[in-house]
């Protein structure tokens, strides 16, 4: 599908010395990975977030929570990066020094060729034990059914339960990732916010920090979000439509 882009947007991008691409679940939607809050497809339309994405939920029912994350990990393994991920990697090539900051726990940016995406909310592929050492754990690939229960493995070093390597509600974001994201947002010329509802903090501060520090903030999202007011330009379209058109126009 052809996407009309204001020519000013391509000019802004072409002139940028440093770009941050800040992504959320909408970036991976066209790879078949469900978003969290979209009405018809969102993960939380079918599952209760409070029941599953908290440390309390894992302690209360580890088999339910581990099964849900293993089901999601299997879906991501089967997914492929979409043209939005590929265009993002191309931005990093076109504009060296650009940075990808993602809230996503999939690995589709990496597989599309992005160099070192900053993962604010961890990764489905970095399980660790809940013991004091938080040892990284190797876990075998499984393919449970949707809604299926699965007992989490035990840590080979300390015997504690292994948990998903993601950031749950009420948990601190990884300090190094958050510092890197704030630094990048504070020093970029342009921040593209793509496919996020902008309601989860502190990640939702990243576009706001960029704006306060003088960057032009551009949003790519088919729907309005609370970030509309922060953005100089709101491009109403999907990641896989708009980002390749943007790269083509900026080349
Ligand atoms: C498309 C598209 C297409 C569709 N193309 N676009 C300040 C105020 C209020 C509350 C807080 C606050 N500070 C902290 C909090 C508490 C809490 C919070 O933010 N709560 C709010 C929900 C109210 N934050 C935390 O607890 C964080 N920790 C923290 O702050 O620690 C310190 C602290 C602790 C306790 C008290 C106070 C401070 C941790 C947050 C961790 C978030 N974790 C999750 C789950 C990860 C694991 C998992 O995957 O299961 O991360 S929640 C979930 O939301 C996930 C996502 O990364 C995150 C953001 O969602 P995202 O990516 O925006 O997805 P959606 O679905 O919301 O939106 C998709 C968008 O795409 C939509 O706009 C669509 O239109 C669009 N779209 N198709 C482009 N094709």
XYZ file of N, CA and C and ligand atoms in Angstrom:
833
model
N 0.852 -1.193 0.000
C 0.000 0.000 0.000
C 0.890 1.245 0.000
N 0.492 2.224 -0.820
C 1.276 3.448 -0.889
C 0.917 4.354 0.292
N 1.909 4.971 0.871
C 1.636 5.838 2.005
C 2.064 7.251 1.663
N 1.140 8.208 1.812
C 1.493 9.606 1.573
C 2.227 10.150 2.785
N 3.418 10.652 2.557
C 4.181 11.226 3.661
C 4.343 12.710 3.412
N 4.137 13.514 4.434
C 4.463 14.915 4.247
C 5.952 15.020 3.886
N 6.269 15.771 2.821
C 7.675 15.804 2.393
C 8.557 16.394 3.484
N 7.946 17.221 4.348
C 8.728 17.807 5.448
C 9.308 16.722 6.348
N 8.587 15.599 6.490
C 9.063 14.544 7.389
C 10.340 13.912 6.852
N 10.354 13.663 5.533
C 11.564 13.086 4.931
C 12.732 14.058 5.076
N 12.449 15.329 4.934
C 13.518 16.331 5.064
C 14.059 16.346 6.491
N 13.163 16.297 7.449
C 13.598 16.289 8.862
C 14.523 15.090 9.101
N 14.135 13.943 8.572
C 14.915 12.725 8.791
C 16.264 12.807 8.066
N 16.225 13.314 6.837
C 17.452 13.398 6.040
C 18.497 14.288 6.732
N 18.023 15.320 7.399
C 18.942 16.268 8.034
C 19.376 15.844 9.436
N 18.753 14.794 9.951
C 19.034 14.423 11.345
C 20.430 13.841 11.486
N 21.120 14.212 12.551
C 22.432 13.622 12.836
C 22.262 12.339 13.625
N 21.230 12.286 14.438
C 21.043 11.119 15.291
C 19.543 10.886 15.499
N 19.117 9.667 15.228
C 17.690 9.336 15.325
C 17.506 8.250 16.382
N 16.465 8.389 17.181
C 16.049 7.293 18.056
C 14.746 6.730 17.510
N 14.682 5.414 17.361
C 13.419 4.751 17.026
C 12.957 4.042 18.298
N 11.834 4.510 18.820
C 11.304 4.011 20.092
C 10.080 3.152 19.773
N 10.141 1.862 20.086
C 9.084 0.976 19.585
C 8.300 0.281 20.696
N 7.053 -0.058 20.322
C 6.187 -0.834 21.199
C 5.577 -1.995 20.430
N 4.596 -2.624 21.048
C 4.057 -3.876 20.513
C 3.513 -3.743 19.092
N 3.029 -2.539 18.721
C 2.494 -2.353 17.373
C 3.541 -2.597 16.294
N 4.812 -2.419 16.640
C 5.887 -2.669 15.671
C 5.889 -4.133 15.224
N 5.558 -5.032 16.130
C 5.614 -6.469 15.802
C 4.249 -7.032 15.411
N 3.217 -6.176 15.423
C 1.859 -6.682 15.149
C 1.781 -7.322 13.767
N 2.449 -6.689 12.780
C 2.362 -7.228 11.417
C 3.291 -8.441 11.205
N 3.989 -8.828 12.263
C 4.703 -10.112 12.247
C 3.856 -11.199 12.894
N 2.652 -10.816 13.333
C 1.761 -11.796 13.951
C 1.914 -11.916 15.458
N 2.656 -10.987 16.074
C 2.811 -11.007 17.530
C 1.739 -10.070 18.104
N 0.841 -10.586 18.944
C -0.256 -9.738 19.424
C 0.241 -8.551 20.248
N -0.471 -7.418 20.149
C -0.170 -6.284 21.025
C -0.749 -6.585 22.404
N -0.596 -5.630 23.300
C -1.128 -5.847 24.644
C -2.542 -5.321 24.806
N -2.812 -4.139 24.227
C -4.058 -3.460 24.594
C -5.017 -3.235 23.437
N -4.717 -3.699 22.224
C -5.656 -3.489 21.125
C -6.911 -4.335 21.342
N -8.068 -3.753 20.985
C -9.357 -4.349 21.350
C -9.532 -5.799 20.908
N -9.291 -6.054 19.625
C -9.634 -7.376 19.115
C -8.505 -8.383 19.226
N -7.259 -7.875 19.159
C -6.150 -8.814 19.081
C -5.271 -8.819 20.323
N -5.444 -7.814 21.208
C -4.497 -7.647 22.317
C -4.439 -8.862 23.232
N -3.201 -9.134 23.715
C -3.012 -10.271 24.614
C -3.888 -10.159 25.847
N -4.079 -8.906 26.288
C -4.798 -8.739 27.541
C -6.304 -8.678 27.345
N -6.769 -8.788 26.084
C -8.198 -8.992 25.876
C -8.537 -10.430 26.247
N -7.550 -11.320 26.141
C -7.814 -12.742 26.405
C -7.240 -13.212 27.741
N -6.247 -12.463 28.249
C -5.613 -12.873 29.501
C -5.604 -11.689 30.459
N -5.680 -11.951 31.716
C -5.702 -10.893 32.708
C -4.265 -10.526 33.078
N -3.886 -9.312 32.690
C -2.507 -8.874 32.922
C -2.140 -8.947 34.390
N -3.080 -8.513 35.198
C -2.785 -8.504 36.634
C -2.536 -9.929 37.129
N -3.147 -10.882 36.413
C -2.980 -12.276 36.825
C -1.633 -12.837 36.355
N -1.100 -12.243 35.280
C 0.047 -12.897 34.646
C 1.339 -12.080 34.618
N 1.270 -10.765 34.546
C 2.492 -9.970 34.343
C 2.935 -9.257 35.618
N 2.901 -9.991 36.715
C 3.398 -9.440 37.982
C 4.207 -10.512 38.706
N 5.137 -10.086 39.568
C 5.875 -11.079 40.369
C 4.929 -11.857 41.286
N 3.887 -11.186 41.764
C 2.948 -11.862 42.681
C 2.257 -13.032 41.964
N 1.891 -12.800 40.691
C 1.217 -13.848 39.923
C 2.141 -15.052 39.753
N 3.421 -14.780 39.492
C 4.358 -15.899 39.294
C 4.503 -16.703 40.585
N 4.584 -15.993 41.706
C 4.724 -16.716 42.976
C 3.463 -17.510 43.289
N 2.299 -16.934 42.922
C 1.030 -17.606 43.245
C 0.787 -18.821 42.349
N 1.147 -18.712 41.070
C 0.826 -19.790 40.122
C 1.907 -19.856 39.030
N 3.105 -20.352 39.405
C 4.215 -20.348 38.442
C 3.923 -21.128 37.167
N 3.153 -22.213 37.256
C 2.898 -23.032 36.062
C 2.062 -22.258 35.039
N 1.077 -21.499 35.534
C 0.219 -20.723 34.639
C 1.031 -19.633 33.942
N 1.834 -18.925 34.723
C 2.592 -17.793 34.166
C 3.697 -18.296 33.231
N 4.420 -19.326 33.657
C 5.489 -19.863 32.793
C 4.893 -20.408 31.483
N 3.748 -21.081 31.583
C 3.089 -21.623 30.381
C 2.714 -20.513 29.418
N 2.220 -19.394 29.956
C 1.818 -18.268 29.097
C 3.037 -17.690 28.385
N 4.132 -17.516 29.122
C 5.329 -16.942 28.491
C 5.965 -17.916 27.501
N 5.913 -19.199 27.815
C 6.473 -20.173 26.864
C 5.640 -20.221 25.585
N 4.305 -20.084 25.732
C 3.436 -20.034 24.548
C 3.810 -18.812 23.713
N 4.048 -17.673 24.354
C 4.403 -16.454 23.621
C 5.792 -16.573 22.991
N 6.727 -17.197 23.736
C 8.094 -17.357 23.198
C 8.057 -18.223 21.938
N 7.228 -19.285 21.960
C 7.117 -20.162 20.789
C 6.544 -19.383 19.602
N 5.558 -18.514 19.863
C 4.972 -17.712 18.764
C 6.006 -16.771 18.168
N 6.825 -16.179 19.018
C 7.847 -15.242 18.522
C 8.900 -15.998 17.708
N 9.260 -17.200 18.181
C 10.245 -17.994 17.413
C 9.746 -18.251 16.001
N 8.425 -18.423 15.866
C 7.860 -18.723 14.539
C 7.638 -17.464 13.704
N 7.726 -16.283 14.326
C 7.452 -15.021 13.613
C 8.699 -14.555 12.862
N 8.466 -13.702 11.869
C 9.582 -13.123 11.106
C 9.502 -11.603 11.216
N 10.649 -10.917 11.156
C 10.615 -9.451 11.140
C 9.784 -8.974 9.954
N 9.077 -7.857 10.135
C 8.258 -7.314 9.047
C 8.969 -6.103 8.428
N 8.424 -5.530 7.355
C 9.114 -4.413 6.699
C 9.386 -3.216 7.634
N 8.610 -3.096 8.692
C 8.871 -2.025 9.670
C 10.175 -2.259 10.420
N 10.410 -3.513 10.842
C 11.682 -3.836 11.503
C 12.851 -3.616 10.546
N 12.664 -4.050 9.283
C 13.764 -3.936 8.309
C 14.072 -2.470 8.029
N 13.026 -1.642 7.911
C 13.242 -0.220 7.659
C 13.947 0.439 8.851
N 13.620 -0.027 10.044
C 14.280 0.521 11.243
C 15.780 0.234 11.193
N 16.128 -0.988 10.822
C 17.559 -1.323 10.715
C 18.224 -0.473 9.628
N 17.459 -0.166 8.590
C 18.025 0.651 7.513
C 18.274 2.089 7.974
N 17.426 2.577 8.849
C 17.645 3.922 9.410
C 18.995 3.955 10.127
N 19.312 2.875 10.845
C 20.598 2.836 11.557
C 21.771 2.860 10.580
N 21.578 2.270 9.389
C 22.636 2.295 8.380
C 22.730 3.669 7.736
N 21.568 4.252 7.430
C 21.553 5.559 6.759
C 22.072 6.660 7.661
N 21.723 6.567 8.942
C 22.066 7.628 9.896
C 22.848 7.003 11.049
N 24.168 6.880 10.878
C 24.985 6.213 11.896
C 24.835 6.928 13.245
N 24.891 6.160 14.315
C 24.704 6.755 15.635
C 23.246 6.706 16.075
N 22.387 6.208 15.191
C 20.990 6.087 15.580
C 20.815 4.891 16.528
N 19.764 4.955 17.315
C 19.573 3.960 18.374
C 18.132 3.464 18.357
N 17.963 2.167 18.539
C 16.620 1.592 18.693
C 16.387 1.318 20.181
N 15.307 1.868 20.684
C 14.905 1.597 22.067
C 13.565 0.883 21.978
N 13.484 -0.311 22.530
C 12.224 -1.052 22.397
C 11.671 -1.469 23.754
N 10.342 -1.441 23.820
C 9.660 -2.010 24.995
C 9.361 -3.482 24.745
N 9.615 -3.946 23.526
C 9.215 -5.299 23.162
C 10.168 -6.335 23.737
N 9.595 -7.491 24.064
C 10.401 -8.562 24.636
C 10.713 -9.627 23.579
N 10.360 -9.334 22.308
C 10.738 -10.258 21.230
C 12.138 -9.897 20.713
N 12.605 -10.687 19.736
C 13.957 -10.450 19.203
C 13.903 -10.056 17.719
N 12.771 -9.462 17.301
C 12.588 -9.195 15.868
C 13.456 -8.036 15.370
N 13.758 -7.066 16.224
C 14.697 -6.011 15.795
C 16.081 -6.609 15.510
N 16.547 -7.450 16.403
C 17.860 -8.082 16.210
C 17.866 -8.878 14.907
N 16.795 -9.669 14.716
C 16.760 -10.523 13.523
C 16.617 -9.725 12.241
N 16.141 -8.470 12.355
C 16.040 -7.606 11.169
C 17.372 -6.907 10.886
N 18.327 -7.013 11.808
C 19.640 -6.411 11.563
C 19.946 -5.202 12.424
N 19.069 -4.834 13.329
C 19.397 -3.735 14.240
C 20.574 -4.163 15.108
N 21.484 -3.212 15.346
C 22.758 -3.570 15.973
C 22.622 -3.959 17.442
N 22.146 -3.053 18.250
C 22.084 -3.341 19.683
C 20.859 -2.654 20.276
N 19.668 -3.155 19.936
C 18.476 -2.508 20.482
C 18.477 -2.519 22.007
N 18.062 -1.410 22.576
C 17.977 -1.298 24.035
C 16.624 -1.873 24.452
N 16.651 -2.922 25.255
C 15.401 -3.576 25.685
C 14.997 -3.068 27.067
N 14.019 -2.182 27.089
C 13.609 -1.598 28.376
C 12.861 -2.596 29.249
N 12.126 -3.520 28.627
C 11.290 -4.448 29.402
C 11.801 -5.883 29.351
N 13.121 -6.032 29.083
C 13.716 -7.356 29.106
C 13.433 -8.145 27.841
N 13.549 -9.459 27.956
C 13.478 -10.315 26.773
C 12.874 -11.664 27.135
N 12.087 -12.200 26.192
C 11.573 -13.561 26.358
C 12.700 -14.584 26.294
N 13.855 -14.152 25.778
C 14.959 -15.086 25.523
C 16.080 -14.948 26.556
N 15.757 -14.360 27.713
C 16.774 -14.204 28.761
C 16.228 -14.668 30.110
N 15.724 -15.923 30.186
C 15.193 -16.377 31.473
C 16.303 -16.423 32.513
N 15.910 -16.240 33.742
C 16.896 -16.277 34.831
C 16.201 -16.846 36.061
N 17.008 -17.263 37.050
C 16.376 -17.837 38.238
C 15.953 -16.730 39.190
N 15.027 -17.073 40.092
C 14.545 -16.080 41.056
C 15.408 -16.076 42.312
N 16.505 -16.877 42.293
C 17.404 -16.915 43.445
C 18.208 -15.621 43.559
N 18.973 -15.520 44.646
C 19.702 -14.275 44.930
C 20.663 -13.916 43.800
N 21.230 -14.924 43.130
C 22.204 -14.644 42.066
C 21.565 -14.279 40.737
N 20.265 -14.461 40.609
C 19.545 -14.213 39.346
C 20.323 -14.795 38.162
N 20.744 -16.070 38.312
C 21.576 -16.701 37.279
C 20.832 -16.812 35.959
N 21.492 -16.478 34.847
C 20.870 -16.742 33.545
C 20.652 -18.247 33.392
N 19.572 -18.611 32.720
C 19.247 -20.039 32.607
C 19.064 -20.424 31.148
N 19.583 -21.606 30.814
C 19.297 -22.191 29.496
C 18.036 -23.012 29.640
N 17.010 -22.707 28.834
C 15.802 -23.531 28.939
C 15.508 -24.134 27.569
N 15.041 -25.369 27.560
C 14.731 -25.999 26.271
C 13.533 -25.316 25.620
N 13.469 -25.342 24.289
C 12.306 -24.803 23.593
C 11.108 -25.722 23.815
N 9.974 -25.112 24.138
C 8.734 -25.877 24.289
C 7.674 -25.213 23.417
N 6.544 -25.862 23.270
C 5.487 -25.296 22.436
C 4.128 -25.592 23.067
N 3.870 -24.992 24.248
C 2.614 -25.311 24.931
C 1.416 -24.727 24.199
N 0.249 -25.253 24.512
C -0.987 -24.721 23.930
C -1.316 -23.388 24.574
N -2.096 -22.559 23.841
C -2.548 -21.301 24.398
C -3.317 -21.580 25.691
N -2.902 -20.890 26.759
C -3.580 -21.077 28.042
C -3.093 -22.304 28.799
N -2.109 -23.022 28.215
C -1.625 -24.250 28.855
C -0.710 -23.955 30.031
N -0.721 -24.833 31.010
C 0.162 -24.681 32.169
C 1.430 -25.476 31.906
N 2.542 -24.964 32.468
C 3.829 -25.648 32.294
C 4.690 -25.313 33.506
N 5.211 -26.321 34.201
C 6.048 -26.008 35.359
C 7.358 -25.368 34.904
N 7.779 -24.274 35.529
C 9.063 -23.686 35.157
C 10.210 -24.618 35.548
N 11.321 -24.589 34.781
C 12.459 -25.404 35.188
C 13.119 -24.854 36.442
N 14.072 -25.596 36.959
C 14.844 -25.153 38.133
C 16.238 -24.743 37.685
N 16.811 -23.777 38.384
C 18.154 -23.282 38.070
C 19.184 -24.389 38.285
N 20.061 -24.576 37.291
C 21.082 -25.628 37.392
C 22.101 -25.300 38.487
N 22.234 -24.012 38.850
C 23.255 -23.637 39.838
C 22.724 -23.605 41.260
N 21.513 -23.079 41.448
C 21.051 -22.917 42.841
C 19.726 -23.611 43.130
N 19.076 -24.165 42.102
C 17.862 -24.931 42.344
C 16.595 -24.090 42.442
N 16.733 -22.755 42.368
C 15.534 -21.907 42.458
C 14.735 -21.996 41.154
N 13.486 -21.557 41.211
C 12.655 -21.563 39.996
C 13.224 -20.590 38.965
N 13.089 -20.956 37.696
C 13.458 -20.054 36.600
C 12.225 -19.242 36.216
N 12.427 -17.951 35.967
C 11.330 -17.049 35.588
C 11.635 -16.396 34.242
N 10.618 -15.859 33.572
C 10.891 -15.127 32.322
C 11.752 -13.894 32.607
N 12.620 -13.562 31.660
C 13.544 -12.430 31.843
C 12.936 -11.104 31.412
N 11.686 -10.892 31.788
C 10.972 -9.672 31.387
C 10.733 -8.809 32.624
N 10.322 -7.553 32.378
C 10.056 -6.642 33.503
C 8.550 -6.615 33.761
N 8.174 -7.052 34.946
C 6.757 -7.067 35.301
C 6.366 -5.768 35.993
N 5.052 -5.533 36.090
C 4.562 -4.352 36.809
C 5.107 -4.345 38.237
N 5.532 -3.170 38.651
C 6.062 -3.009 40.009
C 7.543 -3.313 40.097
N 8.147 -3.802 39.007
C 9.589 -4.083 39.027
C 10.358 -2.930 38.378
N 11.590 -2.755 38.825
C 12.456 -1.733 38.234
C 12.876 -2.161 36.837
N 13.017 -1.187 35.943
C 13.595 -1.489 34.633
C 15.099 -1.713 34.807
N 15.735 -2.500 33.909
C 17.188 -2.691 34.021
C 17.879 -1.324 33.946
N 18.729 -1.036 34.948
C 19.279 0.321 35.082
C 20.088 0.723 33.852
N 20.893 -0.213 33.334
C 21.751 0.143 32.187
C 20.901 0.490 30.967
N 19.828 -0.264 30.762
C 18.957 -0.003 29.606
C 18.246 1.334 29.770
N 17.754 1.601 30.967
C 17.036 2.861 31.188
C 17.996 4.051 31.034
N 19.204 3.918 31.578
C 20.198 5.008 31.438
C 20.517 5.240 29.963
N 20.735 4.149 29.215
C 21.072 4.281 27.780
C 19.925 4.940 27.027
N 18.685 4.590 27.386
C 17.516 5.156 26.696
C 17.392 6.647 26.996
N 17.601 7.021 28.244
C 17.485 8.449 28.610
C 18.579 9.252 27.919
N 19.790 8.690 27.901
C 20.911 9.365 27.234
C 20.606 9.558 25.741
N 20.140 8.511 25.090
C 19.854 8.598 23.649
C 18.722 9.593 23.380
N 17.680 9.551 24.215
C 16.544 10.468 24.008
C 16.955 11.916 24.247
N 17.894 12.104 25.152
C 18.313 13.477 25.487
C 19.197 14.092 24.421
N 19.790 13.260 23.573
C 20.806 13.770 22.646
C 20.433 13.578 21.165
N 19.225 13.066 20.898
C 18.874 12.830 19.485
C 18.284 14.096 18.858
N 18.284 14.118 17.528
C 17.626 15.224 16.795
C 16.176 14.876 16.499
N 15.957 13.589 16.225
C 14.609 13.121 15.860
C 14.314 11.850 16.650
N 13.123 11.769 17.231
C 12.682 10.509 17.826
C 11.415 10.063 17.118
N 11.485 8.844 16.587
C 10.300 8.227 15.959
C 9.684 7.292 16.988
N 8.443 7.551 17.382
C 7.783 6.628 18.316
C 6.801 5.793 17.506
N 6.973 4.480 17.575
C 6.272 3.578 16.651
C 5.512 2.501 17.425
N 4.186 2.453 17.249
C 3.421 1.303 17.737
C 3.392 1.133 19.236
N 3.321 2.248 19.953
C 3.148 2.131 21.405
C 1.978 2.985 21.855
N 1.248 2.460 22.859
C 0.127 3.229 23.407
C 0.620 4.342 24.319
N 1.876 4.257 24.749
C 2.451 5.338 25.559
C 1.819 5.474 26.930
N 1.370 4.363 27.488
C 0.709 4.453 28.797
C 1.510 3.786 29.915
N 2.592 3.102 29.577
C 3.359 2.394 30.601
C 4.638 3.176 30.914
N 4.788 3.494 32.184
C 5.931 4.290 32.646
C 6.954 3.405 33.328
N 8.212 3.792 33.370
C 8.774 5.046 32.883
C 9.064 5.083 31.379
N 8.810 3.987 30.647
C 9.136 3.989 29.209
C 8.461 5.151 28.480
N 7.209 5.453 28.864
C 6.457 6.495 28.158
C 7.079 7.886 28.317
N 8.028 7.986 29.243
C 8.733 9.275 29.397
C 9.743 9.514 28.263
N 10.161 8.455 27.575
C 11.271 8.583 26.615
C 10.953 9.598 25.507
N 9.793 9.518 24.839
C 9.500 10.548 23.827
C 9.379 11.942 24.441
N 8.874 11.988 25.664
C 8.706 13.293 26.329
C 10.064 13.906 26.648
N 11.011 13.080 27.058
C 12.373 13.570 27.337
C 12.981 14.132 26.045
N 12.806 13.382 24.951
C 13.369 13.847 23.665
C 12.794 15.213 23.300
N 11.487 15.341 23.456
C 10.827 16.613 23.127
C 11.376 17.743 24.004
N 11.494 17.482 25.323
C 11.996 18.527 26.231
C 13.407 18.944 25.875
N 14.185 17.983 25.322
C 15.587 18.277 24.978
C 15.722 18.825 23.563
N 14.616 19.099 22.913
C 14.669 19.813 21.638
C 14.543 18.965 20.394
N 14.328 17.650 20.552
C 14.185 16.792 19.362
C 12.805 16.968 18.731
N 12.733 16.670 17.441
C 11.436 16.586 16.757
C 10.906 15.169 16.965
N 9.720 15.057 17.544
C 9.157 13.738 17.830
C 8.050 13.440 16.807
N 8.188 12.300 16.152
C 7.262 11.889 15.087
C 6.652 10.555 15.486
N 5.334 10.449 15.397
C 4.669 9.200 15.802
C 4.144 8.433 14.587
N 4.330 7.121 14.625
C 3.739 6.230 13.618
C 2.784 5.294 14.364
N 1.496 5.442 14.125
C 0.495 4.636 14.834
C -0.836 4.809 14.103
N -1.555 3.731 13.852
C -2.852 3.889 13.173
C -3.888 4.577 14.054
N -3.662 4.590 15.370
C -4.657 5.143 16.306
C -4.048 6.317 17.075
N -4.920 7.219 17.547
C -4.409 8.272 18.433
C -3.912 7.689 19.751
N -2.953 8.358 20.369
C -2.452 7.919 21.683
C -2.209 9.175 22.534
N -1.933 8.982 23.813
C -1.618 10.150 24.649
C -0.346 10.873 24.177
N 0.445 10.222 23.318
C 1.676 10.867 22.828
C 1.391 11.839 21.679
N 0.164 11.861 21.155
C -0.147 12.761 20.030
C 0.288 14.198 20.342
N 0.044 14.595 21.589
C 0.316 15.999 21.952
C 1.803 16.301 22.027
N 2.587 15.242 22.226
C 4.038 15.418 22.352
C 4.680 15.526 20.958
N 3.962 15.025 19.949
C 4.574 14.834 18.627
C 4.339 16.020 17.701
N 5.380 16.358 16.937
C 5.251 17.410 15.921
C 4.454 16.890 14.735
N 4.588 15.583 14.469
C 3.891 14.976 13.336
C 3.309 13.643 13.793
N 2.048 13.392 13.448
C 1.431 12.098 13.730
C 1.086 11.420 12.411
N 1.797 10.341 12.094
C 1.558 9.617 10.848
C 0.627 8.446 11.167
N -0.609 8.521 10.678
C -1.610 7.496 10.989
C -1.494 6.348 10.003
N -0.731 5.367 10.365
C -0.562 4.199 9.508
C 0.177 3.149 10.304
N 0.414 2.017 9.685
C 1.084 0.943 10.414
C 2.592 1.028 10.201
N 3.317 0.355 11.079
C 4.780 0.362 11.010
C 5.271 -0.178 9.667
N 4.647 -1.269 9.211
C 5.126 -1.907 7.976
C 4.785 -1.098 6.729
N 3.801 -0.188 6.838
C 3.492 0.697 5.705
C 4.371 1.947 5.744
N 4.381 2.596 6.903
C 4.929 3.954 6.981
C 6.461 3.957 7.008
N 7.070 3.051 7.784
C 8.528 3.141 7.948
C 9.291 2.907 6.638
N 8.925 1.897 5.831
C 9.646 1.749 4.554
C 9.467 2.973 3.659
N 8.260 3.564 3.667
C 8.031 4.766 2.844
C 8.880 5.922 3.336
N 9.022 6.002 4.634
C 9.822 7.073 5.236
C 11.301 6.923 4.855
N 11.784 5.697 4.931
C 13.190 5.444 4.587
C 13.422 5.732 3.106
N 12.487 5.298 2.281
C 12.610 5.519 0.840
C 12.671 7.017 0.542
N 11.800 7.778 1.205
C 11.745 9.223 0.957
C 12.987 9.932 1.487
N 13.584 9.379 2.545
C 14.732 10.050 3.174
C 16.052 9.690 2.512
N 16.048 8.631 1.703
C 17.288 8.108 1.131
C 17.988 9.124 0.244
C 0.327 -0.364 15.677
C 0.072 -1.410 14.833
C 0.850 -1.455 13.681
C -1.232 -1.674 16.486
N 1.763 -0.504 13.455
N 1.235 0.579 15.433
C 3.628 6.661 36.609
C 2.253 6.843 36.521
C 1.383 5.754 36.649
C 1.852 4.478 36.894
C 3.220 4.315 36.989
C 4.071 5.381 36.848
N 5.347 4.910 36.983
C 5.303 3.586 37.173
C 4.013 3.187 37.194
C 3.518 1.795 37.386
C 3.599 0.958 36.116
C 2.775 1.628 35.004
O 3.274 2.271 34.119
N 1.482 1.412 35.032
C 0.597 1.987 34.036
C 0.005 0.879 33.170
C -0.457 2.790 34.739
N 4.976 0.774 35.707
C 5.733 -0.165 36.234
O 5.331 -0.908 37.117
C 7.152 -0.277 35.720
N 8.054 -0.340 36.810
C 8.343 0.747 37.552
O 7.898 1.835 37.280
O 9.166 0.463 38.625
C 9.311 1.477 39.629
C 8.017 1.552 40.404
C 7.495 0.406 40.929
C 6.301 0.462 41.657
C 5.632 1.680 41.805
C 6.180 2.840 41.222
C 7.393 2.762 40.530
C 7.355 -1.578 34.980
C 6.563 -1.648 33.726
C 6.767 -3.010 33.069
C 5.846 -3.197 31.877
N 5.861 -4.553 31.491
C 5.046 -4.962 30.353
C 5.000 -6.506 30.359
C 6.354 -7.065 29.945
C 6.356 -8.548 30.017
C 5.449 -9.154 28.988
O 5.677 -8.995 27.793
O 4.482 -9.838 29.399
O 5.587 -4.464 29.129
S 3.391 -4.288 30.386
C 3.242 -4.189 28.629
O 3.004 -2.805 28.274
C 4.622 -4.572 28.061
C 4.831 -3.493 27.016
O 6.199 -3.346 26.736
C 4.187 -2.289 27.651
C 3.838 -1.190 26.699
O 2.835 -1.625 25.803
P 2.909 -1.154 24.275
O 4.127 -1.691 23.664
O 2.687 0.297 24.211
O 1.679 -1.985 23.641
P 0.115 -1.617 23.612
O -0.615 -2.861 23.308
O -0.281 -0.881 24.838
O -0.024 -0.591 22.391
C 0.158 -1.032 21.066
C 0.063 0.194 20.163
O 0.394 -0.213 18.844
C -1.343 0.808 20.098
O -1.239 2.223 20.233
C -1.840 0.450 18.685
O -2.683 1.450 18.113
C -0.538 0.361 17.929
N -0.562 -0.533 16.775
N -0.947 -2.197 15.387
C 1.897 0.509 14.362
N 0.666 -2.460 12.790
